[in-house]
């Protein structure tokens, strides 16, 4: 893959992304949002993001997931994208170990305030690490019991899932980097609580039209500044990485 910034040349995105500095805040892991968008801001066509990318985007997704000790995602996205069990390949595990990162498997963290995720879904079929489903204190005990053997359920918050509490829990479990894969509403909740340290955004050379959500939905209309730290390209797509300005 060709790097445009900071230094032009060919790079392996996995090695490049794993080698970047990500200093953890004192009370939580470093949080990365990884998303894809069309030129006109759409994050999905026909309900999913799969048609926006291609082989190069899949390669980049592997690199972004490769930095993750945990991947956090909304229940709606898990359903719409038909998530399967999450695991690092042997190549990714070896690359993580080479830069001093834990070579174990990432934990999938599903946010579902209404506990609407299906406990029999494909995502729970023989995962290498038992997923963590995060819900609220309002969740019914019987609904929680349905996840026995499939996932651990963690109550955090009353009306809405308290993402700060979730991230503290992940830090206490040993996670230093958490990657959020959306959807836009979950991204917005992270933004509203000041929890996004880095954006890994794929820009697809498509114009989709329609009424798809932007990368962030439902957040307050305030500005947050990030610094462009790298830019890669392949097959007409741009892969940008922006980090929180100091």
CSV table of C-alpha atoms in Angstrom, one decimal:
chain,number,residue,atom,x,y,z
A,1,UNK,CA,0.0,0.0,0.0
A,2,UNK,CA,1.3,3.5,-0.9
A,3,UNK,CA,1.9,6.0,1.9
A,4,UNK,CA,1.4,9.7,1.0
A,5,UNK,CA,2.0,11.1,4.4
A,6,UNK,CA,4.1,11.6,6.4
A,7,UNK,CA,6.9,10.0,4.3
A,8,UNK,CA,5.9,8.8,0.7
A,9,UNK,CA,6.7,5.2,-0.1
A,10,UNK,CA,5.3,1.7,0.1
A,11,UNK,CA,4.3,0.4,3.5
A,12,UNK,CA,2.6,-2.5,5.2
A,13,UNK,CA,-0.5,-0.9,6.9
A,14,UNK,CA,-0.4,-3.5,9.7
A,15,UNK,CA,3.2,-2.8,10.6
A,16,UNK,CA,2.6,1.0,10.2
A,17,UNK,CA,-0.5,1.1,12.4
A,18,UNK,CA,0.9,-1.2,15.1
A,19,UNK,CA,4.1,1.0,15.3
A,20,UNK,CA,2.2,4.2,16.1
A,21,UNK,CA,2.4,5.6,19.6
A,22,UNK,CA,-0.9,5.4,21.5
A,23,UNK,CA,-0.4,6.7,25.1
A,24,UNK,CA,-3.3,5.6,27.3
A,25,UNK,CA,-5.1,8.2,29.3
A,26,UNK,CA,-4.8,7.5,33.1
A,27,UNK,CA,-8.3,6.1,33.5
A,28,UNK,CA,-9.1,4.2,30.3
A,29,UNK,CA,-7.6,2.7,27.1
A,30,UNK,CA,-6.8,4.6,24.0
A,31,UNK,CA,-9.9,4.7,21.8
A,32,UNK,CA,-9.8,4.5,18.0
A,33,UNK,CA,-12.9,4.8,15.8
A,34,UNK,CA,-12.6,2.9,12.5
A,35,UNK,CA,-15.1,3.6,9.8
A,36,UNK,CA,-15.6,4.0,6.0
A,37,UNK,CA,-17.4,6.8,4.2
A,38,UNK,CA,-18.3,7.7,0.7
A,39,UNK,CA,-17.4,11.1,-0.9
A,40,UNK,CA,-20.9,12.4,0.1
A,41,UNK,CA,-20.6,11.1,3.7
A,42,UNK,CA,-22.6,7.9,3.5
A,43,UNK,CA,-21.5,5.1,5.8
A,44,UNK,CA,-23.7,2.4,4.3
A,45,UNK,CA,-25.6,1.4,1.2
A,46,UNK,CA,-28.6,-0.9,1.5
A,47,UNK,CA,-28.0,-1.1,5.3
A,48,UNK,CA,-24.4,-2.3,5.3
A,49,UNK,CA,-20.9,-0.9,4.6
A,50,UNK,CA,-19.6,-3.9,2.6
A,51,UNK,CA,-20.3,-2.3,-0.8
A,52,UNK,CA,-18.3,0.8,-0.1
A,53,UNK,CA,-14.8,-0.7,0.1
A,54,UNK,CA,-13.1,-3.7,-1.5
A,55,UNK,CA,-9.9,-5.7,-1.0
A,56,UNK,CA,-7.8,-2.7,0.0
A,57,UNK,CA,-10.3,-1.7,2.6
A,58,UNK,CA,-10.4,-5.2,4.0
A,59,UNK,CA,-6.6,-5.1,4.3
A,60,UNK,CA,-6.9,-1.8,6.2
A,61,UNK,CA,-9.6,-3.2,8.4
A,62,UNK,CA,-7.3,-6.0,9.3
A,63,UNK,CA,-4.6,-3.5,10.3
A,64,UNK,CA,-7.0,-1.4,12.4
A,65,UNK,CA,-8.4,-4.5,14.2
A,66,UNK,CA,-4.8,-5.6,14.6
A,67,UNK,CA,-4.1,-2.7,17.0
A,68,UNK,CA,-7.1,-3.7,19.2
A,69,UNK,CA,-7.1,-5.4,22.5
A,70,UNK,CA,-10.9,-5.1,22.4
A,71,UNK,CA,-13.3,-4.1,19.6
A,72,UNK,CA,-16.5,-2.3,20.7
A,73,UNK,CA,-19.5,-2.1,18.4
A,74,UNK,CA,-23.3,-1.4,18.7
A,75,UNK,CA,-25.8,-4.2,18.6
A,76,UNK,CA,-27.4,-2.8,15.5
A,77,UNK,CA,-24.2,-2.9,13.6
A,78,UNK,CA,-23.5,-6.5,14.7
A,79,UNK,CA,-26.9,-7.5,13.3
A,80,UNK,CA,-26.7,-5.5,10.1
A,81,UNK,CA,-23.2,-6.5,9.2
A,82,UNK,CA,-23.7,-10.1,10.4
A,83,UNK,CA,-20.6,-10.2,12.6
A,84,UNK,CA,-19.0,-13.5,13.2
A,85,UNK,CA,-16.5,-14.4,16.0
A,86,UNK,CA,-13.6,-12.0,16.2
A,87,UNK,CA,-10.1,-13.2,16.1
A,88,UNK,CA,-6.6,-12.1,15.1
A,89,UNK,CA,-4.9,-14.1,12.4
A,90,UNK,CA,-1.6,-15.8,13.2
A,91,UNK,CA,0.1,-13.1,11.1
A,92,UNK,CA,-1.5,-10.3,13.1
A,93,UNK,CA,-0.7,-12.0,16.4
A,94,UNK,CA,3.0,-12.4,15.4
A,95,UNK,CA,3.1,-8.7,14.3
A,96,UNK,CA,1.7,-7.6,17.6
A,97,UNK,CA,4.2,-9.7,19.5
A,98,UNK,CA,7.1,-8.2,17.4
A,99,UNK,CA,6.2,-4.7,18.7
A,100,UNK,CA,5.7,-5.8,22.3
A,101,UNK,CA,1.9,-6.1,22.2
A,102,UNK,CA,0.0,-9.0,23.7
A,103,UNK,CA,-0.4,-11.6,21.0
A,104,UNK,CA,-3.7,-13.0,22.5
A,105,UNK,CA,-7.1,-12.6,20.9
A,106,UNK,CA,-9.2,-9.4,21.1
A,107,UNK,CA,-12.4,-9.3,23.0
A,108,UNK,CA,-15.6,-8.2,21.2
A,109,UNK,CA,-17.7,-5.8,23.2
A,110,UNK,CA,-21.3,-5.3,22.1
A,111,UNK,CA,-23.2,-2.2,23.4
A,112,UNK,CA,-27.0,-2.9,23.7
A,113,UNK,CA,-28.9,-0.6,26.0
A,114,UNK,CA,-32.1,-2.6,25.3
A,115,UNK,CA,-30.3,-5.9,25.3
A,116,UNK,CA,-31.8,-6.5,21.8
A,117,UNK,CA,-28.9,-8.6,20.5
A,118,UNK,CA,-29.8,-12.2,19.7
A,119,UNK,CA,-27.9,-14.6,22.1
A,120,UNK,CA,-28.0,-17.3,19.3
A,121,UNK,CA,-26.4,-15.0,16.7
A,122,UNK,CA,-23.4,-16.1,14.7
A,123,UNK,CA,-21.1,-13.8,16.6
A,124,UNK,CA,-21.4,-16.0,19.6
A,125,UNK,CA,-20.5,-19.2,17.8
A,126,UNK,CA,-17.2,-20.5,19.3
A,127,UNK,CA,-15.4,-17.2,19.7
A,128,UNK,CA,-11.7,-17.4,21.0
A,129,UNK,CA,-12.6,-14.9,23.8
A,130,UNK,CA,-16.1,-14.8,25.3
A,131,UNK,CA,-17.8,-11.5,24.1
A,132,UNK,CA,-18.8,-8.9,26.6
A,133,UNK,CA,-22.4,-7.5,26.2
A,134,UNK,CA,-22.9,-4.1,27.8
A,135,UNK,CA,-26.3,-3.0,28.8
A,136,UNK,CA,-28.1,-1.0,31.5
A,137,UNK,CA,-29.4,-1.6,35.0
A,138,UNK,CA,-32.9,-1.8,33.4
A,139,UNK,CA,-32.1,-5.1,31.7
A,140,UNK,CA,-34.3,-8.0,32.8
A,141,UNK,CA,-32.6,-10.8,34.7
A,142,UNK,CA,-34.3,-13.4,32.4
A,143,UNK,CA,-32.9,-11.7,29.3
A,144,UNK,CA,-29.5,-11.6,30.8
A,145,UNK,CA,-29.7,-15.3,31.7
A,146,UNK,CA,-30.3,-16.1,28.0
A,147,UNK,CA,-26.6,-15.2,27.4
A,148,UNK,CA,-25.3,-17.9,29.8
A,149,UNK,CA,-22.6,-19.7,28.0
A,150,UNK,CA,-22.6,-17.3,25.0
A,151,UNK,CA,-21.4,-14.0,26.5
A,152,UNK,CA,-20.7,-12.1,29.7
A,153,UNK,CA,-23.3,-9.4,30.4
A,154,UNK,CA,-22.1,-6.2,32.1
A,155,UNK,CA,-24.5,-3.7,33.5
A,156,UNK,CA,-23.2,-0.1,33.2
A,157,UNK,CA,-25.6,2.9,33.5
A,158,UNK,CA,-29.3,3.4,34.0
A,159,UNK,CA,-31.0,5.0,31.0
A,160,UNK,CA,-28.1,4.6,28.6
A,161,UNK,CA,-24.9,2.5,28.6
A,162,UNK,CA,-22.2,4.4,30.5
A,163,UNK,CA,-19.3,4.1,28.1
A,164,UNK,CA,-16.8,5.6,30.5
A,165,UNK,CA,-17.6,2.7,32.9
A,166,UNK,CA,-17.3,0.2,30.1
A,167,UNK,CA,-13.9,1.6,29.1
A,168,UNK,CA,-12.7,1.5,32.8
A,169,UNK,CA,-13.8,-2.1,32.9
A,170,UNK,CA,-11.8,-2.9,29.8
A,171,UNK,CA,-8.7,-1.1,31.2
A,172,UNK,CA,-9.0,-3.2,34.4
A,173,UNK,CA,-9.2,-6.3,32.2
A,174,UNK,CA,-5.9,-5.3,30.6
A,175,UNK,CA,-6.9,-3.5,27.4
A,176,UNK,CA,-4.7,-0.6,26.3
A,177,UNK,CA,-6.2,0.0,22.8
A,178,UNK,CA,-10.0,-0.2,22.1
A,179,UNK,CA,-11.2,0.0,18.5
A,180,UNK,CA,-14.8,1.2,17.9
A,181,UNK,CA,-16.5,0.0,14.7
A,182,UNK,CA,-19.7,2.0,15.1
A,183,UNK,CA,-22.4,2.5,14.2
A,184,UNK,CA,-22.7,6.2,14.0
A,185,UNK,CA,-24.9,6.5,17.1
A,186,UNK,CA,-22.3,4.7,19.2
A,187,UNK,CA,-19.6,7.0,17.7
A,188,UNK,CA,-21.7,10.0,18.7
A,189,UNK,CA,-22.0,8.8,22.3
A,190,UNK,CA,-18.3,8.4,22.5
A,191,UNK,CA,-17.8,11.9,21.1
A,192,UNK,CA,-20.2,13.5,23.5
A,193,UNK,CA,-18.2,12.1,26.4
A,194,UNK,CA,-14.8,13.1,25.0
A,195,UNK,CA,-13.6,9.5,24.6
A,196,UNK,CA,-12.3,9.4,21.0
A,197,UNK,CA,-8.5,9.7,20.7
A,198,UNK,CA,-8.0,8.6,17.1
A,199,UNK,CA,-9.9,8.2,13.9
A,200,UNK,CA,-9.0,5.7,11.2
A,201,UNK,CA,-11.3,6.7,8.3
A,202,UNK,CA,-11.4,5.1,4.8
A,203,UNK,CA,-12.7,7.5,2.1
A,204,UNK,CA,-14.3,5.6,-0.7
A,205,UNK,CA,-14.4,7.1,-4.2
A,206,UNK,CA,-18.2,6.7,-4.4
A,207,UNK,CA,-21.2,9.0,-4.2
A,208,UNK,CA,-24.1,7.1,-2.7
A,209,UNK,CA,-26.9,9.6,-2.2
A,210,UNK,CA,-29.8,8.3,-0.1
A,211,UNK,CA,-30.2,9.1,3.6
A,212,UNK,CA,-27.4,7.1,5.2
A,213,UNK,CA,-26.0,8.4,8.6
A,214,UNK,CA,-22.8,10.2,8.7
A,215,UNK,CA,-19.8,8.7,10.7
A,216,UNK,CA,-21.1,10.4,13.8
A,217,UNK,CA,-24.8,10.7,14.5
A,218,UNK,CA,-26.7,12.1,17.5
A,219,UNK,CA,-23.7,14.0,19.0
A,220,UNK,CA,-23.9,17.6,20.2
A,221,UNK,CA,-22.9,20.2,17.6
A,222,UNK,CA,-19.5,21.0,19.0
A,223,UNK,CA,-16.1,21.0,17.3
A,224,UNK,CA,-13.3,18.6,18.2
A,225,UNK,CA,-9.9,19.0,16.5
A,226,UNK,CA,-7.7,16.1,15.4
A,227,UNK,CA,-4.3,16.1,13.6
A,228,UNK,CA,-3.7,14.1,10.4
A,229,UNK,CA,-0.8,11.8,11.2
A,230,UNK,CA,-0.8,9.4,8.2
A,231,UNK,CA,-2.4,9.0,4.8
A,232,UNK,CA,-2.3,5.8,2.7
A,233,UNK,CA,-3.9,5.0,-0.7
A,234,UNK,CA,-4.8,1.9,-2.7
A,235,UNK,CA,-7.3,1.2,-5.5
A,236,UNK,CA,-8.6,4.7,-5.4
A,237,UNK,CA,-9.4,4.7,-1.7
A,238,UNK,CA,-7.8,7.0,0.9
A,239,UNK,CA,-7.0,5.8,4.4
A,240,UNK,CA,-6.5,8.6,6.9
A,241,UNK,CA,-5.4,8.4,10.5
A,242,UNK,CA,-6.1,11.4,12.7
A,243,UNK,CA,-5.1,11.7,16.3
A,244,UNK,CA,-6.3,14.0,19.1
A,245,UNK,CA,-4.5,17.3,19.1
A,246,UNK,CA,-2.4,18.0,22.2
